[in-house]
Amino acid sequence: MVESNGAELTEHEAELYDRQIRLWGLDSQKRVRLARILIAGINGLGAEIAKNVILAGVKSVTLLDDRKVTEEDFCSQFLAPQSSVGTNRAEASLTRAQNLNPMVELKADTEPIESKSDDYFKDFDVVCLIGASTAQHLRVNNVCREANVKFFATDVWGMHGFCFTDLQKHEFAEDVAKYVVVSKPHEKPKSETVYSTVKCTLEFPPYQSLVDFDCKSTSYARQLKRNGPALPVQRVLQKFRDEEQRDPAYGKREEDLKKLLQLRDSLVPELIPDKSFDHVFAQISPVTAIVGGVVAHEIIKVVSQKERPHRNVFLFNPDTCCGFVDLIGADK
């Protein structure tokens, strides 16, 4: 049920978050202030998401990453200073992240996600995985569904962006516009826009529905023609990560391009042109800004229970430089 809670904002918090309170209301900001967020994978995309949710004023953010800072990170990772090459990526990002908003509790966790017990993920309100394997997505999503924790899986490969959302059964409030005629009889018709708040509920399918989805089905042909092959490209890139235990690397460009085309031919033949894999290396800063902004906005909408969330896949198509939302594995 969408309702208020007993949380109270201090005078300083009310002043700091004044613009947000005016935008989505005091009760929504109180719910945001209680949210505990886990961001697993602090690459460029993870840094962008962390920045936005920290500035929004959530209760706490845990940055989980066992990887080291590399020079490749500086294509888009702005929280880790260049002097931190070779150190843990989560720890290196902590100081700049904390400076964004000292009132948010921040923690760096340097352990691999595989070492975490199921109970670890149940301590959060939102879990966001970045750069994870399919097996990790499935395992963590199942845990989140058992504990009613909101789940996000998101990635950027070069110019390709992707986000999957599983909110299970999500309740939220939405402002609906109605046009009311205010003119009198025999006068020129005149109307005013009146907004009313409506409580809504949406059901979301698990990540398994995305794994099982057939991109080659005739029912999906119209979406492919309209939006391009962004979803099949995501499937090939995810399969590459699962098999190689890494993402395509510019230093191995020719070798990795050959592998990607082989995967395409085995998974989704004839759906993806060769040129679609020209720009899948590293994370490009403008794309992480776009995708990270979208994902962070969705997280804030979810914890504030304000506005209709995307349901349930967001994709950024580099050919058109546009993002779009697709419904995969659920009834409309």
Short mmCIF file of C-alpha atoms in Angstrom, two decimals:
data_model
loop_
_atom_site.label_atom_id
_atom_site.label_comp_id
_atom_site.label_asym_id
_atom_site.label_seq_id
_atom_site.Cartn_x
_atom_site.Cartn_y
_atom_site.Cartn_z
CA MET A 1 0.00 0.00 0.00
CA VAL A 2 1.29 3.49 -0.85
CA GLU A 3 1.29 5.35 2.43
CA SER A 4 3.37 7.69 4.56
CA ASN A 5 5.80 6.55 7.23
CA GLY A 6 6.98 7.81 10.58
CA ALA A 7 10.29 9.17 9.31
CA GLU A 8 10.96 12.83 9.93
CA LEU A 9 13.38 15.11 8.12
CA THR A 10 15.65 17.46 10.04
CA GLU A 11 15.52 21.17 9.28
CA HIS A 12 18.81 20.87 7.40
CA GLU A 13 17.51 17.97 5.33
CA ALA A 14 14.31 19.81 4.51
CA GLU A 15 16.38 22.75 3.29
CA LEU A 16 18.81 20.60 1.31
CA TYR A 17 16.08 18.54 -0.37
CA ASP A 18 13.66 21.43 -0.82
CA ARG A 19 13.59 21.16 -4.62
CA GLN A 20 12.90 17.42 -4.51
CA ILE A 21 10.16 17.87 -1.89
CA ARG A 22 8.50 20.40 -4.18
CA LEU A 23 8.84 17.96 -7.07
CA TRP A 24 7.48 14.74 -5.55
CA GLY A 25 6.19 15.69 -2.09
CA LEU A 26 7.30 15.38 1.52
CA ASP A 27 6.01 11.83 2.05
CA SER A 28 7.94 10.58 -1.00
CA GLN A 29 11.13 12.24 0.24
CA LYS A 30 10.66 10.58 3.63
CA ARG A 31 10.47 7.20 1.91
CA VAL A 32 13.61 8.02 -0.09
CA ARG A 33 15.37 8.96 3.16
CA LEU A 34 14.81 5.43 4.51
CA ALA A 35 16.04 3.54 1.42
CA ARG A 36 19.08 1.24 1.62
CA ILE A 37 20.71 0.71 -1.78
CA LEU A 38 23.30 -1.83 -2.91
CA ILE A 39 25.25 -1.03 -6.08
CA ALA A 40 27.39 -3.98 -7.13
CA GLY A 41 29.93 -3.05 -9.80
CA ILE A 42 31.48 0.42 -9.49
CA ASN A 43 32.55 1.00 -13.07
CA GLY A 44 31.52 4.12 -14.99
CA LEU A 45 27.86 3.12 -14.97
CA GLY A 46 27.96 2.24 -11.27
CA ALA A 47 29.57 5.61 -10.48
CA GLU A 48 26.82 7.44 -12.36
CA ILE A 49 24.04 5.56 -10.58
CA ALA A 50 25.72 6.04 -7.20
CA LYS A 51 26.10 9.78 -7.77
CA ASN A 52 22.43 10.26 -8.54
CA VAL A 53 20.98 8.18 -5.71
CA ILE A 54 23.39 9.74 -3.19
CA LEU A 55 22.38 13.25 -4.26
CA ALA A 56 18.70 12.24 -3.93
CA GLY A 57 19.24 11.67 -0.20
CA VAL A 58 18.73 7.96 0.44
CA LYS A 59 19.58 6.50 3.83
CA SER A 60 22.58 4.42 2.78
CA VAL A 61 24.50 3.20 -0.26
CA THR A 62 26.84 0.21 -0.26
CA LEU A 63 29.41 0.10 -3.08
CA LEU A 64 30.31 -3.55 -3.74
CA ASP A 65 33.26 -4.35 -6.02
CA ASP A 66 36.25 -6.66 -5.72
CA ARG A 67 37.99 -5.37 -8.87
CA LYS A 68 40.95 -3.04 -9.18
CA VAL A 69 40.96 0.40 -10.79
CA THR A 70 42.44 0.28 -14.30
CA GLU A 71 43.22 2.97 -16.87
CA GLU A 72 40.17 1.82 -18.85
CA ASP A 73 37.97 3.01 -15.97
CA PHE A 74 38.87 6.61 -16.69
CA CYS A 75 36.77 6.54 -19.85
CA SER A 76 33.77 7.09 -17.57
CA GLN A 77 34.51 6.33 -13.89
CA PHE A 78 34.72 9.78 -12.26
CA LEU A 79 34.59 8.76 -8.58
CA ALA A 80 37.99 7.01 -8.55
CA PRO A 81 40.96 9.41 -8.91
CA GLN A 82 43.63 8.57 -11.48
CA SER A 83 46.14 8.11 -8.67
CA SER A 84 44.12 5.08 -7.49
CA VAL A 85 45.12 2.71 -10.32
CA GLY A 86 45.69 -0.75 -8.87
CA THR A 87 43.59 -0.17 -5.73
CA ASN A 88 40.12 -1.52 -5.03
CA ARG A 89 37.50 0.24 -7.15
CA ALA A 90 34.86 0.54 -4.40
CA GLU A 91 37.29 1.90 -1.82
CA ALA A 92 38.82 4.31 -4.34
CA SER A 93 35.36 5.75 -5.08
CA LEU A 94 34.32 6.24 -1.48
CA THR A 95 35.79 9.69 -0.72
CA ARG A 96 34.40 11.50 -3.75
CA ALA A 97 31.06 9.74 -3.35
CA GLN A 98 30.80 10.84 0.29
CA ASN A 99 31.61 14.43 -0.65
CA LEU A 100 28.48 14.48 -2.81
CA ASN A 101 26.24 14.21 0.25
CA PRO A 102 27.73 13.81 3.76
CA MET A 103 24.29 12.91 5.18
CA VAL A 104 24.12 9.60 3.29
CA GLU A 105 25.74 6.57 4.94
CA LEU A 106 28.31 5.09 2.56
CA LYS A 107 30.21 1.81 2.76
CA ALA A 108 32.72 0.11 0.46
CA ASP A 109 32.59 -3.68 0.30
CA THR A 110 35.58 -5.31 -1.41
CA GLU A 111 34.42 -8.94 -1.40
CA PRO A 112 33.30 -10.71 -4.60
CA ILE A 113 29.57 -11.04 -5.08
CA GLU A 114 29.91 -14.85 -5.23
CA SER A 115 31.05 -14.89 -1.60
CA LYS A 116 27.94 -13.16 -0.32
CA SER A 117 25.28 -15.22 1.42
CA ASP A 118 21.62 -14.91 0.53
CA ASP A 119 20.97 -13.00 3.77
CA TYR A 120 23.40 -10.28 2.66
CA PHE A 121 21.07 -9.07 -0.12
CA LYS A 122 18.00 -9.16 2.12
CA ASP A 123 19.33 -6.21 4.15
CA PHE A 124 18.68 -3.80 1.28
CA ASP A 125 15.59 -2.22 -0.24
CA VAL A 126 17.10 -2.12 -3.75
CA VAL A 127 19.85 -4.29 -5.25
CA CYS A 128 21.46 -3.12 -8.50
CA LEU A 129 23.90 -5.45 -10.30
CA ILE A 130 26.33 -4.13 -12.92
CA GLY A 131 28.72 -6.29 -14.92
CA ALA A 132 27.33 -9.53 -13.50
CA SER A 133 27.04 -12.93 -15.18
CA THR A 134 23.74 -14.56 -16.02
CA ALA A 135 24.18 -17.00 -13.14
CA GLN A 136 24.72 -14.12 -10.72
CA HIS A 137 21.66 -12.30 -12.05
CA LEU A 138 19.47 -15.36 -11.60
CA ARG A 139 20.74 -16.20 -8.13
CA VAL A 140 20.46 -12.67 -6.70
CA ASN A 141 17.10 -12.04 -8.38
CA ASN A 142 15.67 -15.20 -6.80
CA VAL A 143 16.91 -14.08 -3.38
CA CYS A 144 15.42 -10.62 -3.89
CA ARG A 145 12.05 -12.07 -4.87
CA GLU A 146 11.94 -14.16 -1.69
CA ALA A 147 12.68 -11.07 0.44
CA ASN A 148 10.61 -8.56 -1.58
CA VAL A 149 13.74 -6.58 -2.46
CA LYS A 150 13.62 -4.56 -5.68
CA PHE A 151 16.08 -5.86 -8.29
CA PHE A 152 17.91 -4.08 -11.13
CA ALA A 153 20.37 -5.60 -13.62
CA THR A 154 22.05 -3.04 -15.84
CA ASP A 155 25.08 -2.70 -18.13
CA VAL A 156 26.84 -0.58 -20.71
CA TRP A 157 29.06 -2.10 -23.38
CA GLY A 158 30.67 0.74 -25.30
CA MET A 159 27.66 2.49 -26.87
CA HIS A 160 25.08 -0.16 -25.94
CA GLY A 161 23.02 0.34 -22.80
CA PHE A 162 20.64 -2.02 -20.99
CA CYS A 163 18.58 -2.31 -17.81
CA PHE A 164 16.22 -5.04 -16.55
CA THR A 165 13.90 -4.36 -13.62
CA ASP A 166 12.10 -6.82 -11.36
CA LEU A 167 9.96 -5.05 -8.76
CA GLN A 168 7.76 -8.11 -8.11
CA LYS A 169 4.42 -6.58 -7.03
CA HIS A 170 4.97 -2.85 -6.92
CA GLU A 171 2.52 -0.29 -5.57
CA PHE A 172 2.87 3.39 -6.38
CA ALA A 173 0.99 6.68 -6.65
CA GLU A 174 0.52 8.35 -10.01
CA ASP A 175 -0.84 11.78 -10.88
CA VAL A 176 -3.49 11.45 -13.59
CA ALA A 177 -4.61 14.44 -15.65
CA LYS A 178 -8.25 15.07 -16.47
CA TYR A 179 -9.69 17.83 -18.62
CA VAL A 180 -12.72 19.51 -17.05
CA VAL A 181 -15.00 21.81 -19.03
CA VAL A 182 -15.38 25.08 -17.11
CA SER A 183 -17.18 27.19 -19.72
CA LYS A 184 -20.87 28.00 -19.38
CA PRO A 185 -23.49 26.98 -21.93
CA HIS A 186 -23.45 29.01 -25.15
CA GLU A 187 -19.90 30.21 -24.37
CA LYS A 188 -16.77 29.32 -26.27
CA PRO A 189 -15.65 25.90 -24.95
CA LYS A 190 -12.99 26.22 -22.27
CA SER A 191 -11.38 23.51 -20.17
CA GLU A 192 -8.87 23.22 -17.34
CA THR A 193 -6.46 20.43 -16.45
CA VAL A 194 -7.13 18.86 -13.07
CA TYR A 195 -4.70 16.35 -11.53
CA SER A 196 -5.73 13.59 -9.16
CA THR A 197 -3.52 11.06 -7.41
CA VAL A 198 -4.32 7.43 -8.17
CA LYS A 199 -2.90 4.35 -6.44
CA CYS A 200 -1.69 1.70 -8.88
CA THR A 201 -0.14 -1.78 -8.81
CA LEU A 202 2.10 -3.48 -11.38
CA GLU A 203 3.40 -7.05 -11.54
CA PHE A 204 6.95 -7.71 -12.78
CA PRO A 205 8.38 -11.03 -14.03
CA PRO A 206 11.75 -12.42 -12.85
CA TYR A 207 15.05 -12.25 -14.73
CA GLN A 208 14.48 -15.81 -15.91
CA SER A 209 11.80 -14.45 -18.26
CA LEU A 210 14.45 -12.42 -20.07
CA VAL A 211 16.75 -15.45 -20.34
CA ASP A 212 13.91 -17.53 -21.78
CA PHE A 213 12.66 -14.86 -24.18
CA ASP A 214 12.93 -15.76 -27.88
CA CYS A 215 14.21 -12.76 -29.85
CA LYS A 216 13.59 -14.69 -33.08
CA SER A 217 9.86 -15.17 -32.49
CA THR A 218 7.49 -13.75 -35.08
CA SER A 219 5.62 -11.89 -32.34
CA TYR A 220 8.75 -9.83 -31.63
CA ALA A 221 9.50 -9.03 -35.29
CA ARG A 222 7.57 -5.76 -35.26
CA GLN A 223 9.48 -4.45 -32.22
CA LEU A 224 12.78 -5.40 -33.87
CA LYS A 225 11.85 -3.52 -37.00
CA ARG A 226 10.79 -0.46 -35.01
CA ASN A 227 13.53 -0.32 -32.36
CA GLY A 228 16.47 -2.14 -33.94
CA PRO A 229 18.47 -5.12 -32.67
CA ALA A 230 19.38 -3.71 -29.25
CA LEU A 231 17.96 -6.67 -27.33
CA PRO A 232 19.63 -9.38 -29.48
CA VAL A 233 22.91 -7.44 -29.18
CA GLN A 234 22.55 -7.46 -25.39
CA ARG A 235 22.01 -11.21 -25.45
CA VAL A 236 25.20 -11.80 -27.45
CA LEU A 237 27.24 -9.51 -25.20
CA GLN A 238 25.92 -11.22 -22.07
CA LYS A 239 26.74 -14.63 -23.55
CA PHE A 240 30.27 -13.41 -24.33
CA ARG A 241 30.71 -12.41 -20.68
CA ASP A 242 29.39 -15.74 -19.43
CA GLU A 243 31.77 -17.74 -21.62
CA GLU A 244 34.89 -15.55 -21.45
CA GLN A 245 34.37 -14.28 -17.88
CA ARG A 246 35.12 -10.76 -19.11
CA ASP A 247 33.75 -8.15 -21.51
CA PRO A 248 35.07 -7.45 -25.02
CA ALA A 249 38.47 -5.74 -24.75
CA TYR A 250 39.92 -3.21 -27.16
CA GLY A 251 43.36 -4.83 -26.81
CA LYS A 252 41.83 -8.03 -28.22
CA ARG A 253 39.54 -6.33 -30.70
CA GLU A 254 39.97 -8.64 -33.70
CA GLU A 255 39.81 -11.79 -31.61
CA ASP A 256 36.77 -10.60 -29.67
CA LEU A 257 34.92 -9.39 -32.76
CA LYS A 258 35.32 -12.83 -34.29
CA LYS A 259 33.96 -14.44 -31.12
CA LEU A 260 31.00 -12.03 -31.02
CA LEU A 261 30.05 -12.81 -34.61
CA GLN A 262 30.23 -16.53 -33.89
CA LEU A 263 27.91 -16.10 -30.93
CA ARG A 264 25.54 -14.02 -33.03
CA ASP A 265 25.37 -16.70 -35.69
CA SER A 266 24.60 -19.37 -33.10
CA LEU A 267 22.12 -17.37 -30.99
CA VAL A 268 20.32 -14.85 -33.19
CA PRO A 269 21.36 -15.36 -36.83
CA GLU A 270 20.41 -12.64 -39.32
CA LEU A 271 19.09 -10.29 -36.63
CA ILE A 272 22.29 -8.28 -36.02
CA PRO A 273 24.47 -6.62 -38.68
CA ASP A 274 28.25 -6.94 -38.30
CA LYS A 275 28.69 -3.22 -37.60
CA SER A 276 26.64 -3.49 -34.39
CA PHE A 277 29.74 -4.78 -32.59
CA ASP A 278 32.07 -2.00 -33.71
CA HIS A 279 31.54 0.04 -30.53
CA VAL A 280 31.23 -2.40 -27.63
CA PHE A 281 34.62 -1.77 -26.00
CA ALA A 282 35.01 0.00 -22.61
CA GLN A 283 32.21 2.20 -21.28
CA ILE A 284 31.65 5.45 -23.14
CA SER A 285 31.02 8.36 -20.76
CA PRO A 286 27.96 9.91 -22.51
CA VAL A 287 26.22 6.53 -22.60
CA THR A 288 26.90 5.79 -18.93
CA ALA A 289 25.49 9.24 -18.12
CA ILE A 290 22.28 8.50 -20.05
CA VAL A 291 21.77 4.93 -18.86
CA GLY A 292 22.94 5.71 -15.32
CA GLY A 293 20.56 8.65 -15.15
CA VAL A 294 17.65 6.50 -16.28
CA VAL A 295 18.45 3.68 -13.83
CA ALA A 296 18.97 6.04 -10.89
CA HIS A 297 15.69 7.79 -11.70
CA GLU A 298 13.93 4.43 -11.72
CA ILE A 299 15.46 3.55 -8.33
CA ILE A 300 14.25 6.84 -6.87
CA LYS A 301 10.77 6.32 -8.33
CA VAL A 302 10.67 2.84 -6.79
CA VAL A 303 11.74 3.80 -3.27
CA SER A 304 9.60 6.96 -3.24
CA GLN A 305 6.61 5.00 -4.62
CA LYS A 306 5.93 7.98 -6.86
CA GLU A 307 5.33 7.74 -10.64
CA ARG A 308 4.92 4.73 -12.89
CA PRO A 309 8.19 2.72 -13.25
CA HIS A 310 9.55 1.39 -16.52
CA ARG A 311 8.24 -2.09 -17.21
CA ASN A 312 10.54 -3.85 -17.56
CA VAL A 313 13.52 -3.52 -19.98
CA PHE A 314 15.25 -0.28 -20.97
CA LEU A 315 17.61 -0.36 -23.97
CA PHE A 316 19.82 2.34 -25.48
CA ASN A 317 20.23 1.97 -29.24
CA PRO A 318 23.53 3.51 -30.46
CA ASP A 319 22.33 3.58 -34.08
CA THR A 320 19.61 6.09 -33.24
CA CYS A 321 21.14 7.46 -29.99
CA CYS A 322 17.75 6.87 -28.39
CA GLY A 323 16.56 4.80 -25.48
CA PHE A 324 13.30 2.87 -25.38
CA VAL A 325 11.35 0.67 -22.97
CA ASP A 326 10.26 -2.84 -23.92
CA LEU A 327 8.01 -5.25 -22.05
CA ILE A 328 9.61 -8.70 -21.94
CA GLY A 329 8.06 -11.79 -20.36
CA ALA A 330 4.94 -10.18 -18.91
CA ASP A 331 1.36 -9.49 -19.93
CA LYS A 332 0.63 -5.91 -20.92
#
